[in-house]
Coordinates of C-alpha atoms and ligand atoms in Angstrom, one line a residue:
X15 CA -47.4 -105.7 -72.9
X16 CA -49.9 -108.6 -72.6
X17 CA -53.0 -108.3 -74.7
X18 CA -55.2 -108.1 -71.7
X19 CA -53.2 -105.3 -69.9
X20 CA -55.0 -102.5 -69.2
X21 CA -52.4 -99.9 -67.6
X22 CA -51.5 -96.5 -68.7
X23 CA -49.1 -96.1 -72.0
X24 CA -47.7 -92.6 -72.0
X25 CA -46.8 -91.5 -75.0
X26 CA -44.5 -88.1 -74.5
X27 CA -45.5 -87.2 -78.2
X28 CA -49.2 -88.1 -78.3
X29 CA -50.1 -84.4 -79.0
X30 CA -47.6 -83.5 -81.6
X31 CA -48.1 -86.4 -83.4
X32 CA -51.7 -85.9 -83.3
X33 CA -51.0 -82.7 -85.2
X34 CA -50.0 -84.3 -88.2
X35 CA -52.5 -86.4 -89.3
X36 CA -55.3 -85.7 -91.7
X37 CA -59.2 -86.6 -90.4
X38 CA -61.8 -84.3 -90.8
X39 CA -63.8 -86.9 -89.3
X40 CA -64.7 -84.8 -85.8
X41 CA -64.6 -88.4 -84.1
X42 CA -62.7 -88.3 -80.4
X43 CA -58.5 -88.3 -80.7
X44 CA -58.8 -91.8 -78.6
X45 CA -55.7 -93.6 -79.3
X46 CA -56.0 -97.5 -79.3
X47 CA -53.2 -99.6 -78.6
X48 CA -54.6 -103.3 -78.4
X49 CA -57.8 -105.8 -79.4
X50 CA -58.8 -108.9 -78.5
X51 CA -62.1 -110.5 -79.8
X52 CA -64.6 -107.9 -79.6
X53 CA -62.4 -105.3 -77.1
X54 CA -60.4 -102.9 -77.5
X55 CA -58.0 -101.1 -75.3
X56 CA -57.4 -97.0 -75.5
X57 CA -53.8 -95.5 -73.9
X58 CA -55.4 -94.8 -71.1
X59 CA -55.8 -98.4 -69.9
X60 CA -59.9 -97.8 -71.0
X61 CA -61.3 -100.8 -72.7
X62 CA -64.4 -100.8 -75.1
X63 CA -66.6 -103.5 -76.7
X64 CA -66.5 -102.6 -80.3
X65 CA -69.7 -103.0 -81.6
X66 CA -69.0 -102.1 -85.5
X67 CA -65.9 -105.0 -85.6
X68 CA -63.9 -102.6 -87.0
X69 CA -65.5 -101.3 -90.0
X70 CA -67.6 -104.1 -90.4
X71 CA -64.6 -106.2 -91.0
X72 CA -63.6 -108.3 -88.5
X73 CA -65.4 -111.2 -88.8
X74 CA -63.1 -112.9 -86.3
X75 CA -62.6 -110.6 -84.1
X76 CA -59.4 -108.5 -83.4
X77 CA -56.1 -110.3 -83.2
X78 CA -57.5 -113.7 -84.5
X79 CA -54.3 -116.4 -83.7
X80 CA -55.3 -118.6 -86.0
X81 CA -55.7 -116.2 -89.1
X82 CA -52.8 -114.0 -87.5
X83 CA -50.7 -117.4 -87.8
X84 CA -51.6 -118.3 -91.0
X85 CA -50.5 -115.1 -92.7
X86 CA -47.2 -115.4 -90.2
X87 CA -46.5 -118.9 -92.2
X88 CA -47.0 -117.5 -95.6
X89 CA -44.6 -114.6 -94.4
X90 CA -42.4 -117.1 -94.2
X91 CA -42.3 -118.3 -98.0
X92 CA -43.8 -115.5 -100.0
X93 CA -44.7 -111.9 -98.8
X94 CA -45.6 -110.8 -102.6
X95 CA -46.4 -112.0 -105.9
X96 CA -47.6 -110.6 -109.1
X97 CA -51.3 -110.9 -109.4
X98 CA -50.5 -112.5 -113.0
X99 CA -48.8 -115.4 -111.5
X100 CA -50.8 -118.2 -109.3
X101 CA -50.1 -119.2 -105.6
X102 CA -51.1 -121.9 -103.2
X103 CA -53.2 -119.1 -101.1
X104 CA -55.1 -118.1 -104.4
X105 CA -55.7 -121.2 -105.5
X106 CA -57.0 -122.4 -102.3
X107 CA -59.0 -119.8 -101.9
X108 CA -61.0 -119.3 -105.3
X109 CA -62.0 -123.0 -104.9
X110 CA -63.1 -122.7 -101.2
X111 CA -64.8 -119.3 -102.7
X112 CA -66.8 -121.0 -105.2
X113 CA -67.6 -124.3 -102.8
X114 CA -69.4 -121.4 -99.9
X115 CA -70.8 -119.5 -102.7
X116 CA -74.1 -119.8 -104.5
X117 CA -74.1 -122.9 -107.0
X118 CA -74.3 -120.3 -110.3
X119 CA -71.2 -118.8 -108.9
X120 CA -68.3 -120.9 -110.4
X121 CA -65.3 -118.4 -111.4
X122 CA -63.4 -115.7 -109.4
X123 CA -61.0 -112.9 -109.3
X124 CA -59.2 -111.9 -106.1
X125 CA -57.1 -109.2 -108.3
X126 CA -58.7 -106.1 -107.0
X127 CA -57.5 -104.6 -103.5
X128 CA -60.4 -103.4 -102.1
X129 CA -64.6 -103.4 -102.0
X130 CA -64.5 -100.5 -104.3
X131 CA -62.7 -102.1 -107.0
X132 CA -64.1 -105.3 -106.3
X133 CA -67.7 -103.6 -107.6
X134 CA -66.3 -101.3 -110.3
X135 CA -64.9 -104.8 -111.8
X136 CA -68.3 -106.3 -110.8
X137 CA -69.4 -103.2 -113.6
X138 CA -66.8 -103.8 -116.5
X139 CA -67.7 -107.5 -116.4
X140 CA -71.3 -106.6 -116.3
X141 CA -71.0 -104.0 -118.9
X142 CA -68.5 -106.3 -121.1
X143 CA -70.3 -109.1 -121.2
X144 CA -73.7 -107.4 -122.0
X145 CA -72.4 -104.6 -124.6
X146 CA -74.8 -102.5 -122.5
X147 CA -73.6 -99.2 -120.8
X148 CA -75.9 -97.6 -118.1
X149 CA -75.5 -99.0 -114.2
X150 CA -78.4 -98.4 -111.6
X151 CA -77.8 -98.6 -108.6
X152 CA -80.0 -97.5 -104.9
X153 CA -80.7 -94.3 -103.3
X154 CA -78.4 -94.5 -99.9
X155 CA -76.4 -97.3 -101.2
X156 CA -73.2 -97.2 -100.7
X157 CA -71.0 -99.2 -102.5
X158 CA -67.3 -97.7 -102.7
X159 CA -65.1 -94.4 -102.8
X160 CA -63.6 -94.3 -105.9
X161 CA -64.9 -91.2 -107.6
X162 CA -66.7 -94.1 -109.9
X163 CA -68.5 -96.2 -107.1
X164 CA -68.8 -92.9 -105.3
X165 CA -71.1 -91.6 -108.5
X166 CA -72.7 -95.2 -108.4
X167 CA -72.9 -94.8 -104.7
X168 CA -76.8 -93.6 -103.9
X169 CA -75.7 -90.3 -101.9
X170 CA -75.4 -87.2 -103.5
X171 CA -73.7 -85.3 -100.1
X172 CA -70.3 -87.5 -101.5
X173 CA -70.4 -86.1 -104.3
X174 CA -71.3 -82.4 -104.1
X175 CA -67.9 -80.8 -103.7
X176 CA -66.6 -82.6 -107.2
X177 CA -66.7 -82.8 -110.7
X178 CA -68.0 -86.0 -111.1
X179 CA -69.7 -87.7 -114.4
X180 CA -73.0 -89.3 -113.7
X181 CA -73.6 -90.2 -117.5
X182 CA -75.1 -93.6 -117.9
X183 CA -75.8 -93.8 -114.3
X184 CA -79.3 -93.5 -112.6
X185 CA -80.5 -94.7 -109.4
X186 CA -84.1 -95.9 -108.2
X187 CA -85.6 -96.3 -104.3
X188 CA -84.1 -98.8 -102.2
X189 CA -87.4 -101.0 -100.2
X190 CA -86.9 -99.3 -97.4
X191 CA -90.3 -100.6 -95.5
X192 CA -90.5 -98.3 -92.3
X193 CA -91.2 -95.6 -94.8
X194 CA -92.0 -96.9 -97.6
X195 CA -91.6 -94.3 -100.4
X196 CA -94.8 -95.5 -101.8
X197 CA -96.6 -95.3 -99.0
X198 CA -97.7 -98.7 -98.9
X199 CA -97.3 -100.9 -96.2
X200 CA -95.8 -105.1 -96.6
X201 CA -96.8 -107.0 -97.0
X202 CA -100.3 -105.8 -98.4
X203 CA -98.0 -103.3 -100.9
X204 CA -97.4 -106.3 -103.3
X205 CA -94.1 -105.2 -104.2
X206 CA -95.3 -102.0 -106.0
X207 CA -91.5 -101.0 -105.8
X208 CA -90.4 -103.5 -108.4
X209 CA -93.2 -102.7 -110.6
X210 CA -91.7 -99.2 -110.0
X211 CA -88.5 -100.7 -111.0
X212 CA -89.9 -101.8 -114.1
X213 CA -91.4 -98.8 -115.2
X214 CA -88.0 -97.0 -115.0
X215 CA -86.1 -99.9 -117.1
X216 CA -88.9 -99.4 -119.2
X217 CA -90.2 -96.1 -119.2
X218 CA -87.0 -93.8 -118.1
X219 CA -83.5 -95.7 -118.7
X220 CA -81.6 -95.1 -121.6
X221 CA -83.4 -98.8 -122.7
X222 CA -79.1 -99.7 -122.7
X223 CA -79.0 -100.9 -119.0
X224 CA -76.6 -103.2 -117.9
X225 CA -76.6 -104.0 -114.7
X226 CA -78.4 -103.2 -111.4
X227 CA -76.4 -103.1 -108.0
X228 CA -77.3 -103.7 -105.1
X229 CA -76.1 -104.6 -101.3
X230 CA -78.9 -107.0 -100.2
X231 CA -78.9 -105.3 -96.7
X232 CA -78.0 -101.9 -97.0
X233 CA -75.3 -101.3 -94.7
X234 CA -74.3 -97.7 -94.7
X235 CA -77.7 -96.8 -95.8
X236 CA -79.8 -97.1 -92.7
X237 CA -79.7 -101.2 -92.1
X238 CA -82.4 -102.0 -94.4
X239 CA -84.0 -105.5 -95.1
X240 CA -86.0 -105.6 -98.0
X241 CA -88.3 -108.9 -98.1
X242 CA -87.3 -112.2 -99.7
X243 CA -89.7 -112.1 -102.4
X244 CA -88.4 -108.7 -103.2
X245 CA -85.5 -110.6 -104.2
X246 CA -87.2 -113.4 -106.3
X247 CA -89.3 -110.6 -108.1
X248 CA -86.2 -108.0 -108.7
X249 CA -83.7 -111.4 -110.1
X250 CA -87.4 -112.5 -112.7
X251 CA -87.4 -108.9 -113.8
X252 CA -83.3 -108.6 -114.2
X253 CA -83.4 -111.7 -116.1
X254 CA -86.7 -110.5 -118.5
X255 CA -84.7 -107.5 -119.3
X256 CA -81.3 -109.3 -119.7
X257 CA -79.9 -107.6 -117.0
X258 CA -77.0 -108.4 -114.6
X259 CA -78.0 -108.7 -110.9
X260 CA -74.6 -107.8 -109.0
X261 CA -75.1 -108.2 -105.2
X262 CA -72.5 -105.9 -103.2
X263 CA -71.9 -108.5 -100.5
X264 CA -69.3 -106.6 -98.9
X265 CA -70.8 -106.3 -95.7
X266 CA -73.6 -109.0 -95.7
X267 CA -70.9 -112.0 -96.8
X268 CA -69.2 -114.1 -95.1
X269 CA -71.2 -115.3 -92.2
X270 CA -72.8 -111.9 -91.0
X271 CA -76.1 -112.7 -91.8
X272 CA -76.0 -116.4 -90.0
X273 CA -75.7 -117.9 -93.6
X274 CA -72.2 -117.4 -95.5
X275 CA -74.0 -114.8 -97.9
X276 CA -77.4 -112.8 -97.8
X277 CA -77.8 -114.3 -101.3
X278 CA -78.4 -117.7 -99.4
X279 CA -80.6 -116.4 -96.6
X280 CA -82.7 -114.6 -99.2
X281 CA -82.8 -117.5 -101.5
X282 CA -81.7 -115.5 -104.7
X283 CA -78.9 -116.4 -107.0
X284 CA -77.0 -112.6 -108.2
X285 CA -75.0 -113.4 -111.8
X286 CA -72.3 -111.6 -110.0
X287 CA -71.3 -110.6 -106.5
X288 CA -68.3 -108.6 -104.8
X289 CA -66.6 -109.8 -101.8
X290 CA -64.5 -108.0 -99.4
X291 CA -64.5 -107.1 -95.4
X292 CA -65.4 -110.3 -93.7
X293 CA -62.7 -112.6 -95.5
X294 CA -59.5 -111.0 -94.1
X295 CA -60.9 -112.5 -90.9
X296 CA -59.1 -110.3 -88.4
X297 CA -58.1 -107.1 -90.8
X298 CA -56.3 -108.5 -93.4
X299 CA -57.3 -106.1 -96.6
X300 CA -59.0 -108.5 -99.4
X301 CA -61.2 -108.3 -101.6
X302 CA -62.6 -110.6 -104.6
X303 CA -65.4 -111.1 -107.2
X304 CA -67.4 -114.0 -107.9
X305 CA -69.2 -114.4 -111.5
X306 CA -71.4 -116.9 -113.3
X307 CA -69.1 -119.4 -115.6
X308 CA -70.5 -116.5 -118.8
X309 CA -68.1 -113.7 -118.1
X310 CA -64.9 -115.8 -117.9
X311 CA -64.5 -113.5 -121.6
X312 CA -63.0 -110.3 -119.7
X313 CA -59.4 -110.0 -120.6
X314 CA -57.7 -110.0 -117.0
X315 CA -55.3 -106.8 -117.8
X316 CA -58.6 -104.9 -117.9
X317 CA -59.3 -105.0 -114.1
X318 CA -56.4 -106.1 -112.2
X319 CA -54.4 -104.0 -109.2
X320 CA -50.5 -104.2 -107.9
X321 CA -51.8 -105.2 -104.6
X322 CA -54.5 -107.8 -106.0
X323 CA -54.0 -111.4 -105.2
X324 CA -52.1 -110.5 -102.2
X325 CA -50.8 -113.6 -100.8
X326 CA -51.1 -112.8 -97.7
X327 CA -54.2 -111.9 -97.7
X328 CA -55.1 -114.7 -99.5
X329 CA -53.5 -117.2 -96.8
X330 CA -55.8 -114.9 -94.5
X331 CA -58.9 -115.9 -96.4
X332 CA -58.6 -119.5 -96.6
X333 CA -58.3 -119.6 -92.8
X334 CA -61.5 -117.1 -92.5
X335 CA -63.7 -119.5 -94.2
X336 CA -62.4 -122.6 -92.9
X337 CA -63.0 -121.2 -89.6
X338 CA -66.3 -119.5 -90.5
X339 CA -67.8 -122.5 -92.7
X340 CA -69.6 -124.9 -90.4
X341 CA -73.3 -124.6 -88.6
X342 CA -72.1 -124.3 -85.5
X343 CA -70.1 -120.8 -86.6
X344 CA -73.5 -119.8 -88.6
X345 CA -75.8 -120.5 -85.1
X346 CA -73.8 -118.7 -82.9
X347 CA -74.4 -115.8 -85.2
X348 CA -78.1 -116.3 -85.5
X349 CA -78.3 -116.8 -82.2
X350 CA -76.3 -114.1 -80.9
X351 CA -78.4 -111.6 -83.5
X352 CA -81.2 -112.9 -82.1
X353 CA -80.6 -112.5 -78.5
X354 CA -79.7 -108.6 -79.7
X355 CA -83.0 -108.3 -81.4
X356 CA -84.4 -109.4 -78.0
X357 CA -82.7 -106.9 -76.4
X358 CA -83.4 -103.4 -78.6
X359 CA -87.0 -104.7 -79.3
X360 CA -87.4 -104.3 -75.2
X361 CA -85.5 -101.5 -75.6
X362 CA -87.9 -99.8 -78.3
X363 CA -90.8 -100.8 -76.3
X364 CA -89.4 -98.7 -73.5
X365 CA -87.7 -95.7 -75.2
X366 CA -90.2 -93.2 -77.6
X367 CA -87.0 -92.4 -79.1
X368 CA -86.8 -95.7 -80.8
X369 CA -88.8 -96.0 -83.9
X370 CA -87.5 -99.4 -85.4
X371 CA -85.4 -102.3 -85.1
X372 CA -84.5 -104.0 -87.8
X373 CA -81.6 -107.1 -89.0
X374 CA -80.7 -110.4 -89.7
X375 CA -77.9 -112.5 -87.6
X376 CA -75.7 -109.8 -86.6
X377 CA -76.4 -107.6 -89.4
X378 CA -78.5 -104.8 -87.0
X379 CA -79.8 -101.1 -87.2
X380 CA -81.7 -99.4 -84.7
X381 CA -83.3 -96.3 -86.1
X382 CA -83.6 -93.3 -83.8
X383 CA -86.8 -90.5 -84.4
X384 CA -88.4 -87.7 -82.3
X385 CA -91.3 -89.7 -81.8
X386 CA -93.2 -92.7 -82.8
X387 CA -95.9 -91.5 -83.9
X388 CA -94.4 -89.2 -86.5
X389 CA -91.1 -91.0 -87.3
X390 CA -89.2 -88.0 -87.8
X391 CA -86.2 -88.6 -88.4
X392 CA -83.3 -87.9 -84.9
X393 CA -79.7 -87.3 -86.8
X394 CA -78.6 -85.1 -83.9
X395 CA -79.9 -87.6 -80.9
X396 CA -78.1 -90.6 -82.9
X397 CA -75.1 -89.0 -83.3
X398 CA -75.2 -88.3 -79.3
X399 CA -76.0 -91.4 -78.4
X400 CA -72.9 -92.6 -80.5
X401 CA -70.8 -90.1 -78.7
X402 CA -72.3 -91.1 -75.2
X403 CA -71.5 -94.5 -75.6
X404 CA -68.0 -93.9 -75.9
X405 CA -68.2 -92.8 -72.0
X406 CA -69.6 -96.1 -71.3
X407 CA -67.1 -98.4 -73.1
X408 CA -68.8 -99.1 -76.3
X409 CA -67.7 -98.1 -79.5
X410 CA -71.3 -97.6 -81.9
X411 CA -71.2 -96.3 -85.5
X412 CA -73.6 -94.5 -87.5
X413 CA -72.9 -92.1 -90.3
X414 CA -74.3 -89.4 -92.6
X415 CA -76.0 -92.0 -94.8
X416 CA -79.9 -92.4 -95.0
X417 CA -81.4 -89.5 -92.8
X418 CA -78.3 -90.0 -90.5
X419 CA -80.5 -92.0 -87.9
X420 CA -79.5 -95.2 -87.6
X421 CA -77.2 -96.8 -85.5
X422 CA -75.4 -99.9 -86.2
X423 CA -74.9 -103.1 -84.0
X424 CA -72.5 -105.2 -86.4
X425 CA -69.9 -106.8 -84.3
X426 CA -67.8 -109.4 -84.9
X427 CA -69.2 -112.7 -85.6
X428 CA -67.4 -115.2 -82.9
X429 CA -68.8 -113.0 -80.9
X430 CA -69.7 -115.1 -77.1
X431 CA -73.7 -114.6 -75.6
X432 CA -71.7 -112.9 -72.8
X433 CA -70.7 -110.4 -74.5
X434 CA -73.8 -109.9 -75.7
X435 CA -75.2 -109.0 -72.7
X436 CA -72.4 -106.9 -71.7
X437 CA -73.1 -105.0 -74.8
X438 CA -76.5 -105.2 -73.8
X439 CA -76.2 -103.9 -70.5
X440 CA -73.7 -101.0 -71.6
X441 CA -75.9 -100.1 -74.0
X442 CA -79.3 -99.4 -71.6
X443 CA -77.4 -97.3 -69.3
X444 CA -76.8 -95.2 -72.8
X445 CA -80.2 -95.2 -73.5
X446 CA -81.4 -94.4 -70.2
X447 CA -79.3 -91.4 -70.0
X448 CA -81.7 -89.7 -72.9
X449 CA -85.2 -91.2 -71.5
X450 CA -87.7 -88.1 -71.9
Ligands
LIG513 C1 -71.4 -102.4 -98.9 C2 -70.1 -101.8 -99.2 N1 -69.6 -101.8 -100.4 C3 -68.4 -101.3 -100.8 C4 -67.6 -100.8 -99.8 C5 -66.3 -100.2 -100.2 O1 -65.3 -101.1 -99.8 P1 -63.8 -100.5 -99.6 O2 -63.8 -99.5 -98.5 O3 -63.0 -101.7 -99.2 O4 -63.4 -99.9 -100.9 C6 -68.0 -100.7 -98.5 C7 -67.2 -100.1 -97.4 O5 -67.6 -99.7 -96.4 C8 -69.3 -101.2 -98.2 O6 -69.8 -101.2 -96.9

């Protein structure tokens, strides 16, 4: 079958195999068959733009042929390699890392398999380096699924049904400026929340703090920009208290912001910062950490994973950045984000149910509430909207994170202005099927 073809697959089993798998998710049994770019094609012959690229991951889109060849050539030589040993594909891309990265950044690790364990290293080098034990992290962060990330993680519904330790772990307000928690508005506020900051390190830590982690946009957590001199002010304090600024770029990094990192739109250099998602390209599963020249001390058996380094991946990578690395790549991002922003801000105008609008390139969140006027908070509308959305071709994430509100416009980043407004367009006729 032809990636474009949109006829019918029966599949005779499609019901008893359903049977056996495990989700607990409550999401629709669609079963995909194909992607290309931003589509996606269902057995029924149905195609859908998908609005989330993946998880947030496909930063080339489905079924890239460059990336997809790439990997295919290192196939050929090497499948698999110890992690201990060193490869072409690692090589390459540690130095391509480093050269897209931050100038502080000048070491990295690519032996961890995924975001989680890309941040929990992020923590043993943090925590090794400084002798210091506790981690703080953001309320509605969320930054892995480990039980330890998922402790670090600034949810508590994730961890209710287990037994986990929180010792040495505390977490603080994320800026979340729609509602502030300090009821100040920016920019007159003059960044009481990092004074707040301070107080805790202060005032209420266990005056043993490591590290603070944070994703510069939260993703999960509701889309939420915090302002740039947030960022200046929050790195000054870190570095007062000899502190480890460790930015979770998982889903900021590579490109999605219309620079190759938040850190670089915001201006602000983190001592150490995961990597993950983006860099497979078109789904290959990577991850990697980037550190400041200072913690090249950690012995590497402490933090390393059978599936780290994988060479494929790796070959993956280096064709992701070559591919994403140039300003032509970065503008069609910004501009694509903000032809979006156009868009929903029209949109927010027009709808009640549309309380804010927020992102940078084609990092976006559109928060959903019963009403302007008293921002409440609309979980159950969101998650219909989602739902309804599916009718009409487009596949739209939000989650339980935050108050639940918030849906997420993050699709890939090669993404074409036409396709754009077919989102666009798809997306109004959701919209207009819950105008009050
Ligand atoms: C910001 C952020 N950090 C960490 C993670 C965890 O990454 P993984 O699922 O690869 O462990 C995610 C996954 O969604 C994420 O969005």
């Amino acid at each position: 079958m032809s990636v474009l073809a949109k006829e019918k697959i029966t599949y005779e089993n499609a019901q008893e195999l359903k049977s056996y798998i495990f989700r607990g998710d409550g999401i629709k049994d669609i079963e995909f068959t194909t992607g290309n770019g931003v589509y996606l094609w269902d057995s029924e012959g149905k195609k859908y733009i998908d609005c989330a690229a993946g998880t947030f991951n496909l930063s080339l889109g489905y079924q890239n042929k460059e990336v997809i060849d790439a990997v295919k050539d290192q196939a050929d030589k090497m499948v698999h390699l110890s992690s201990s040993y060193l490869s072409r594909p690692v090589l390459e891309l540690a130095k391509k890392l480093v050269e897209v990265s931050p100038k502080n950044l000048t070491k990295v690790t690519t032996k961890v398999s995924s975001g989680s364990t890309a941040n929990e290293g992020a923590i043993k080098l943090a925590q090794y380096y400084t002798g210091k034990r506790e981690v703080i992290s953001f309320y509605r962060s969320h930054v892995g699924q480990t039980i330890f990330m998922q402790t670090v993680s600034g949810l508590s519904f994730r961890r209710k049904p287990f037994n986990f330790s929180q010792n040495n772990i505390s977490h603080i307000p994320y800026p979340y400026c729609y509602r502030c928690h300090l009821e100040s508005e920016y920019p007159k506020c003059n960044y009481k929340c990092v004074e707040q900051i301070r107080d805790y390190i202060l005032y209420g830590s266990s005056g043993n703090v490591s590290c603070i982690i944070m994703e510069p946009i939260l993703g999960n957590g509701g889309n939420q920009v915090p302002p740039k001199e947030f960022f200046h002010r929050l790195k000054q304090l870190c570095d007062e208290e000899d502190i480890v600024l460790i930015f979770d770029e998982i889903q900021t990094g590579i490109g999605r912001t219309g620079k190759m990192f938040a850190a670089q739109y915001f201006e602000v250099e983190p001592n150490i910062m995961s990597v993950a998602k983006g860099l497979g390209g078109t789904g290959f599963q990577i991850a990697a950490i980037l550190m400041e020249e200072k913690f090249n001390i950690m012995e590497g058996y402490l933090h390393s994973f059978t599936y780290g380094s994988n060479v494929l991946s790796c070959a993956a990578g280096v064709k992701t950045l070559d591919m994403i690395n140039n300003d032509e790549f970065f503008d069609n991002v910004t501009n694509c984000g903000n032809f979006i922003m156009e868009r929903l801000n029209k949109f927010k105008e027009k709808y009640e149910f549309i309380g804010d609008v927020r992102g940078v390139g084609l990092m976006i969140g559109v928060e959903i509430v019963k009403d302007k006027q008293s921002k409440e908070p609309d979980s159950k509308l969101t998650n219909e909207i989602v739902k309804r959305a599916l009718d009409h071709g487009l596949l739209i994430r939000t989650s339980l994170y935050g108050f639940g509100n918030v849906f997420k416009i993050r699709p890939s980043l090669n993404i074409t202005l036409e396709e754009c407004e077919e989102m666009m367009t798809r997306l109004k006729k959701v919209l207009d099927e819950f105008q009050r």
